[in-house]
Amino acid sequence: MSVVTLTIDDKAIAIEEGASILQAAKEAGVPIPTLCHLEGISEAAACRLCMVEVEGTNKLMPACVTAVSEEMVVHTNTEKLQNYRRMTVELLFSEGNHVCAICVANGNCELQDMAITVGMDHSRFKYQFPKREVDLSHPMFGIDHNRCILCTRCVRVCDEIEGAHVWDVAYRGAECKIVSGLNQPWGTVDACTSCGKCVDACPTGSIFHKGETTAEKIGDRRKVEFLATARKEKEWVR
């Protein structure tokens, strides 16, 4: 496969053709913030936090799904991008009910970490305080839609790694939400294998083990990458 050379934040990088800007930045040690990206599953470009500036275009480009090209010049941390990312995180907090002090993922939450990373200490936007349900019908797990940021990690890991496709996205706009089955209570969906991969994949406290209380949820983010690699390399086939 041919190799492409590009520049990211003044660093010259060589990477195989077809790779994304996010992959190239990772190899070069250049951090690009993201919430919907998870190693081992496909990209969704849902959170829009990985947007970067590419010279030659006036549009911000999502690094996770934008392929590198020869002599591409990328900027990942300009003032414009810093302001954009802080605004995006503020919007995520204002449109949901993220009360960190009583969340199972408090201290182990990627949204909380991202707020610190982008320098958010308050939201300029009016809090919506939506009325969202909590589904505790599953015998082992629960889902709190108040804390969901629609990253779709659970949808992709259940479909691509477990092969069950329990989760999907339904409705539009402010009514958009993650649903199980055909919008059935999670505990009634026969396709669910109770594997817990969606719990580990969730970046917030939205999907959790029953019985967890404040600050007790710790997700194993590397489990998905391990399983995906093992399947690809046929490590379990004898």
mmCIF file of C-alpha atoms in Angstrom:
data_model
loop_
_atom_site.group_PDB
_atom_site.id
_atom_site.type_symbol
_atom_site.label_atom_id
_atom_site.label_comp_id
_atom_site.label_asym_id
_atom_site.label_seq_id
_atom_site.Cartn_x
_atom_site.Cartn_y
_atom_site.Cartn_z
ATOM 1 C CA MET A 1 0.000 0.000 0.000
ATOM 2 C CA SER A 2 1.279 3.462 -0.885
ATOM 3 C CA VAL A 3 2.357 5.941 1.746
ATOM 4 C CA VAL A 4 1.031 9.487 2.168
ATOM 5 C CA THR A 5 3.013 12.333 3.714
ATOM 6 C CA LEU A 6 1.268 15.185 5.494
ATOM 7 C CA THR A 7 1.804 17.775 8.213
ATOM 8 C CA ILE A 8 -0.143 17.916 11.478
ATOM 9 C CA ASP A 9 0.627 20.830 13.790
ATOM 10 C CA ASP A 10 3.995 21.342 12.071
ATOM 11 C CA LYS A 11 4.903 17.646 12.454
ATOM 12 C CA ALA A 12 5.760 15.763 9.264
ATOM 13 C CA ILE A 13 3.981 12.400 9.220
ATOM 14 C CA ALA A 14 4.071 9.440 6.844
ATOM 15 C CA ILE A 15 1.171 6.982 6.986
ATOM 16 C CA GLU A 16 -0.486 4.471 4.690
ATOM 17 C CA GLU A 17 -3.008 5.751 2.182
ATOM 18 C CA GLY A 18 -6.603 5.494 3.364
ATOM 19 C CA ALA A 19 -5.831 6.252 7.007
ATOM 20 C CA SER A 20 -7.820 8.959 8.759
ATOM 21 C CA ILE A 21 -6.423 12.202 10.137
ATOM 22 C CA LEU A 22 -7.222 10.882 13.625
ATOM 23 C CA GLN A 23 -5.112 7.774 13.020
ATOM 24 C CA ALA A 24 -2.249 9.858 11.661
ATOM 25 C CA ALA A 25 -2.390 12.219 14.626
ATOM 26 C CA LYS A 26 -2.383 9.301 17.053
ATOM 27 C CA GLU A 27 0.739 7.827 15.440
ATOM 28 C CA ALA A 28 2.422 11.220 15.665
ATOM 29 C CA GLY A 29 1.459 11.688 19.312
ATOM 30 C CA VAL A 30 -0.815 14.647 18.555
ATOM 31 C CA PRO A 31 -3.908 14.528 20.813
ATOM 32 C CA ILE A 32 -7.290 15.197 19.189
ATOM 33 C CA PRO A 33 -10.283 15.137 21.559
ATOM 34 C CA THR A 34 -13.184 12.804 20.810
ATOM 35 C CA LEU A 35 -16.072 11.140 22.619
ATOM 36 C CA CYS A 36 -17.657 8.888 19.999
ATOM 37 C CA HIS A 37 -14.392 7.258 18.855
ATOM 38 C CA LEU A 38 -13.546 3.855 20.348
ATOM 39 C CA GLU A 39 -10.756 1.603 19.121
ATOM 40 C CA GLY A 40 -12.090 -1.606 17.623
ATOM 41 C CA ILE A 41 -15.366 -0.315 16.159
ATOM 42 C CA SER A 42 -16.309 1.808 13.158
ATOM 43 C CA GLU A 43 -16.373 5.594 13.230
ATOM 44 C CA ALA A 44 -19.643 7.533 13.533
ATOM 45 C CA ALA A 45 -18.463 11.178 13.568
ATOM 46 C CA ALA A 46 -21.246 11.802 16.069
ATOM 47 C CA CYS A 47 -19.662 13.990 18.744
ATOM 48 C CA ARG A 48 -17.942 16.446 16.339
ATOM 49 C CA LEU A 49 -15.200 17.133 18.888
ATOM 50 C CA CYS A 50 -12.426 15.884 16.605
ATOM 51 C CA MET A 51 -13.011 18.632 14.037
ATOM 52 C CA VAL A 52 -9.757 20.039 12.638
ATOM 53 C CA GLU A 53 -8.727 22.771 10.230
ATOM 54 C CA VAL A 54 -7.278 21.667 6.896
ATOM 55 C CA GLU A 55 -5.511 24.246 4.784
ATOM 56 C CA GLY A 56 -7.254 24.792 1.469
ATOM 57 C CA THR A 57 -10.797 24.460 2.789
ATOM 58 C CA ASN A 58 -12.867 26.807 4.909
ATOM 59 C CA LYS A 59 -14.816 23.948 6.506
ATOM 60 C CA LEU A 60 -13.917 22.185 9.710
ATOM 61 C CA MET A 61 -13.314 18.499 8.998
ATOM 62 C CA PRO A 62 -14.016 15.535 11.327
ATOM 63 C CA ALA A 63 -10.629 13.896 11.848
ATOM 64 C CA CYS A 64 -12.094 10.434 12.479
ATOM 65 C CA VAL A 65 -13.643 10.055 9.011
ATOM 66 C CA THR A 66 -11.488 12.356 6.872
ATOM 67 C CA ALA A 67 -8.832 10.452 4.933
ATOM 68 C CA VAL A 68 -5.314 11.818 4.721
ATOM 69 C CA SER A 69 -4.008 13.073 1.398
ATOM 70 C CA GLU A 70 -0.580 13.903 0.018
ATOM 71 C CA GLU A 71 0.859 17.192 1.357
ATOM 72 C CA MET A 72 -2.217 17.836 3.499
ATOM 73 C CA VAL A 73 -1.631 20.455 6.189
ATOM 74 C CA VAL A 74 -3.731 20.016 9.322
ATOM 75 C CA HIS A 75 -4.162 22.209 12.401
ATOM 76 C CA THR A 76 -5.718 20.577 15.470
ATOM 77 C CA ASN A 77 -5.563 23.161 18.252
ATOM 78 C CA THR A 78 -6.232 26.648 16.899
ATOM 79 C CA GLU A 79 -8.178 29.246 18.884
ATOM 80 C CA LYS A 80 -11.147 28.680 16.578
ATOM 81 C CA LEU A 81 -11.127 24.959 17.346
ATOM 82 C CA GLN A 82 -10.709 25.523 21.081
ATOM 83 C CA ASN A 83 -13.778 27.776 21.132
ATOM 84 C CA TYR A 84 -15.751 25.340 18.981
ATOM 85 C CA ARG A 85 -14.964 22.359 21.207
ATOM 86 C CA ARG A 86 -15.768 24.216 24.396
ATOM 87 C CA MET A 87 -19.120 25.272 22.916
ATOM 88 C CA THR A 88 -19.848 21.682 21.860
ATOM 89 C CA VAL A 89 -19.226 20.335 25.362
ATOM 90 C CA GLU A 90 -21.331 23.121 26.876
ATOM 91 C CA LEU A 91 -24.192 22.123 24.585
ATOM 92 C CA LEU A 92 -23.872 18.473 25.620
ATOM 93 C CA PHE A 93 -24.193 19.451 29.277
ATOM 94 C CA SER A 94 -27.070 21.867 28.702
ATOM 95 C CA GLU A 95 -29.237 19.506 26.628
ATOM 96 C CA GLY A 96 -29.019 16.587 29.066
ATOM 97 C CA ASN A 97 -29.216 16.065 32.817
ATOM 98 C CA HIS A 98 -25.577 15.593 33.787
ATOM 99 C CA VAL A 99 -25.543 15.951 37.564
ATOM 100 C CA CYS A 100 -22.048 14.692 38.286
ATOM 101 C CA ALA A 101 -22.410 14.638 42.095
ATOM 102 C CA ILE A 102 -24.889 11.731 41.947
ATOM 103 C CA CYS A 103 -23.643 9.947 38.805
ATOM 104 C CA VAL A 104 -22.296 6.378 38.889
ATOM 105 C CA ALA A 105 -19.450 7.492 36.586
ATOM 106 C CA ASN A 106 -18.425 10.592 38.544
ATOM 107 C CA GLY A 107 -14.632 10.758 38.363
ATOM 108 C CA ASN A 108 -14.576 8.065 35.663
ATOM 109 C CA CYS A 109 -16.571 9.918 32.992
ATOM 110 C CA GLU A 110 -15.177 10.860 29.602
ATOM 111 C CA LEU A 111 -17.631 13.764 29.260
ATOM 112 C CA GLN A 112 -16.480 15.123 32.613
ATOM 113 C CA ASP A 113 -12.842 14.701 31.564
ATOM 114 C CA MET A 114 -13.564 16.434 28.258
ATOM 115 C CA ALA A 115 -15.076 19.425 30.057
ATOM 116 C CA ILE A 116 -11.818 19.806 31.976
ATOM 117 C CA THR A 117 -9.756 19.338 28.796
ATOM 118 C CA VAL A 118 -11.560 22.092 26.868
ATOM 119 C CA GLY A 119 -11.633 24.469 29.829
ATOM 120 C CA MET A 120 -15.372 24.434 30.462
ATOM 121 C CA ASP A 121 -16.386 25.588 33.941
ATOM 122 C CA HIS A 122 -19.986 26.570 33.116
ATOM 123 C CA SER A 123 -22.423 26.517 30.201
ATOM 124 C CA ARG A 124 -23.455 29.686 28.392
ATOM 125 C CA PHE A 125 -26.571 27.934 27.184
ATOM 126 C CA LYS A 126 -29.896 27.495 28.941
ATOM 127 C CA TYR A 127 -30.296 24.082 30.517
ATOM 128 C CA GLN A 128 -33.138 22.164 28.903
ATOM 129 C CA PHE A 129 -33.857 19.781 31.826
ATOM 130 C CA PRO A 130 -35.517 17.189 29.569
ATOM 131 C CA LYS A 131 -37.781 14.568 31.121
ATOM 132 C CA ARG A 132 -36.070 11.305 30.198
ATOM 133 C CA GLU A 133 -36.731 7.846 31.556
ATOM 134 C CA VAL A 134 -34.493 5.329 33.272
ATOM 135 C CA ASP A 135 -34.924 1.726 32.088
ATOM 136 C CA LEU A 136 -34.163 -0.820 34.850
ATOM 137 C CA SER A 137 -36.034 -3.729 33.263
ATOM 138 C CA HIS A 138 -32.835 -5.700 32.565
ATOM 139 C CA PRO A 139 -31.849 -8.034 35.447
ATOM 140 C CA MET A 140 -28.174 -6.961 35.365
ATOM 141 C CA PHE A 141 -27.949 -3.512 33.794
ATOM 142 C CA GLY A 142 -29.761 -0.206 33.536
ATOM 143 C CA ILE A 143 -29.821 2.720 31.111
ATOM 144 C CA ASP A 144 -30.327 6.327 32.201
ATOM 145 C CA HIS A 145 -31.268 8.332 29.125
ATOM 146 C CA ASN A 146 -30.626 11.565 31.036
ATOM 147 C CA ARG A 147 -26.869 10.959 30.779
ATOM 148 C CA CYS A 148 -26.761 9.723 27.183
ATOM 149 C CA ILE A 149 -24.797 11.907 24.735
ATOM 150 C CA LEU A 150 -25.797 9.903 21.627
ATOM 151 C CA CYS A 151 -22.227 8.863 20.837
ATOM 152 C CA THR A 152 -23.688 5.542 19.524
ATOM 153 C CA ARG A 153 -20.796 3.508 20.947
ATOM 154 C CA CYS A 154 -23.301 1.061 22.448
ATOM 155 C CA VAL A 155 -25.052 0.669 19.095
ATOM 156 C CA ARG A 156 -21.831 -0.064 17.234
ATOM 157 C CA VAL A 157 -20.218 -2.361 19.798
ATOM 158 C CA CYS A 158 -23.378 -4.460 20.121
ATOM 159 C CA ASP A 159 -23.712 -4.732 16.342
ATOM 160 C CA GLU A 160 -20.083 -5.104 15.268
ATOM 161 C CA ILE A 161 -18.473 -6.965 18.188
ATOM 162 C CA GLU A 162 -21.268 -8.908 19.886
ATOM 163 C CA GLY A 163 -23.413 -9.279 16.748
ATOM 164 C CA ALA A 164 -26.683 -8.858 18.663
ATOM 165 C CA HIS A 165 -27.791 -5.406 17.457
ATOM 166 C CA VAL A 166 -29.893 -4.735 20.529
ATOM 167 C CA TRP A 167 -29.424 -0.957 20.336
ATOM 168 C CA ASP A 168 -30.373 1.609 17.711
ATOM 169 C CA VAL A 169 -31.155 5.327 17.371
ATOM 170 C CA ALA A 170 -34.773 6.459 17.124
ATOM 171 C CA TYR A 171 -36.667 9.738 16.625
ATOM 172 C CA ARG A 172 -35.233 13.093 15.572
ATOM 173 C CA GLY A 173 -34.007 16.380 16.974
ATOM 174 C CA ALA A 174 -34.540 16.877 20.703
ATOM 175 C CA GLU A 175 -36.534 13.635 20.847
ATOM 176 C CA CYS A 176 -33.661 11.530 19.485
ATOM 177 C CA LYS A 177 -32.642 8.695 21.802
ATOM 178 C CA ILE A 178 -31.056 5.251 21.997
ATOM 179 C CA VAL A 179 -33.635 2.448 22.008
ATOM 180 C CA SER A 180 -33.416 -1.287 22.646
ATOM 181 C CA GLY A 181 -35.171 -3.708 20.324
ATOM 182 C CA LEU A 182 -38.070 -2.009 18.571
ATOM 183 C CA ASN A 183 -38.272 0.565 21.360
ATOM 184 C CA GLN A 184 -38.979 -2.159 23.918
ATOM 185 C CA PRO A 185 -37.856 -2.282 27.549
ATOM 186 C CA TRP A 186 -34.284 -3.569 27.574
ATOM 187 C CA GLY A 187 -35.148 -6.537 29.769
ATOM 188 C CA THR A 188 -37.688 -7.861 27.249
ATOM 189 C CA VAL A 189 -35.306 -7.902 24.264
ATOM 190 C CA ASP A 190 -34.452 -11.555 23.581
ATOM 191 C CA ALA A 191 -31.478 -10.609 21.372
ATOM 192 C CA CYS A 192 -29.531 -9.235 24.376
ATOM 193 C CA THR A 193 -26.821 -11.658 25.511
ATOM 194 C CA SER A 194 -26.107 -9.745 28.754
ATOM 195 C CA CYS A 195 -22.447 -9.498 27.699
ATOM 196 C CA GLY A 196 -21.973 -6.010 29.169
ATOM 197 C CA LYS A 197 -19.957 -4.662 26.241
ATOM 198 C CA CYS A 198 -22.276 -1.656 25.939
ATOM 199 C CA VAL A 199 -21.635 -0.867 29.609
ATOM 200 C CA ASP A 200 -17.869 -0.844 29.055
ATOM 201 C CA ALA A 201 -18.210 1.164 25.839
ATOM 202 C CA CYS A 202 -20.416 3.916 27.285
ATOM 203 C CA PRO A 203 -18.333 7.066 27.944
ATOM 204 C CA THR A 204 -20.712 8.420 30.616
ATOM 205 C CA GLY A 205 -22.926 6.948 33.328
ATOM 206 C CA SER A 206 -25.762 6.284 30.932
ATOM 207 C CA ILE A 207 -25.443 2.471 30.763
ATOM 208 C CA PHE A 208 -24.412 0.887 34.035
ATOM 209 C CA HIS A 209 -24.371 -2.241 36.189
ATOM 210 C CA LYS A 210 -27.249 -2.400 38.632
ATOM 211 C CA GLY A 211 -26.092 -1.801 42.179
ATOM 212 C CA GLU A 212 -23.412 0.733 41.261
ATOM 213 C CA THR A 213 -23.592 3.959 43.166
ATOM 214 C CA THR A 214 -21.879 7.335 42.839
ATOM 215 C CA ALA A 215 -18.356 7.152 41.360
ATOM 216 C CA GLU A 216 -18.308 3.336 41.212
ATOM 217 C CA LYS A 217 -18.580 2.769 37.461
ATOM 218 C CA ILE A 218 -15.257 2.088 35.730
ATOM 219 C CA GLY A 219 -15.506 0.946 32.121
ATOM 220 C CA ASP A 220 -12.911 -1.280 30.470
ATOM 221 C CA ARG A 221 -12.430 0.691 27.245
ATOM 222 C CA ARG A 222 -9.687 -1.623 25.930
ATOM 223 C CA LYS A 223 -11.917 -4.705 25.968
ATOM 224 C CA VAL A 224 -13.525 -3.790 22.631
ATOM 225 C CA GLU A 225 -10.158 -3.192 20.943
ATOM 226 C CA PHE A 226 -8.854 -6.510 22.308
ATOM 227 C CA LEU A 227 -11.862 -8.454 21.039
ATOM 228 C CA ALA A 228 -11.785 -6.775 17.625
ATOM 229 C CA THR A 229 -8.070 -7.511 17.177
ATOM 230 C CA ALA A 230 -8.446 -11.103 18.350
ATOM 231 C CA ARG A 231 -11.233 -11.695 15.865
ATOM 232 C CA LYS A 232 -9.303 -10.072 13.009
ATOM 233 C CA GLU A 233 -6.138 -12.042 13.729
ATOM 234 C CA LYS A 234 -8.097 -15.269 14.366
ATOM 235 C CA GLU A 235 -6.278 -15.672 17.674
ATOM 236 C CA TRP A 236 -8.941 -18.027 19.038
ATOM 237 C CA VAL A 237 -9.146 -20.301 15.999
ATOM 238 C CA ARG A 238 -7.229 -23.562 16.379
#
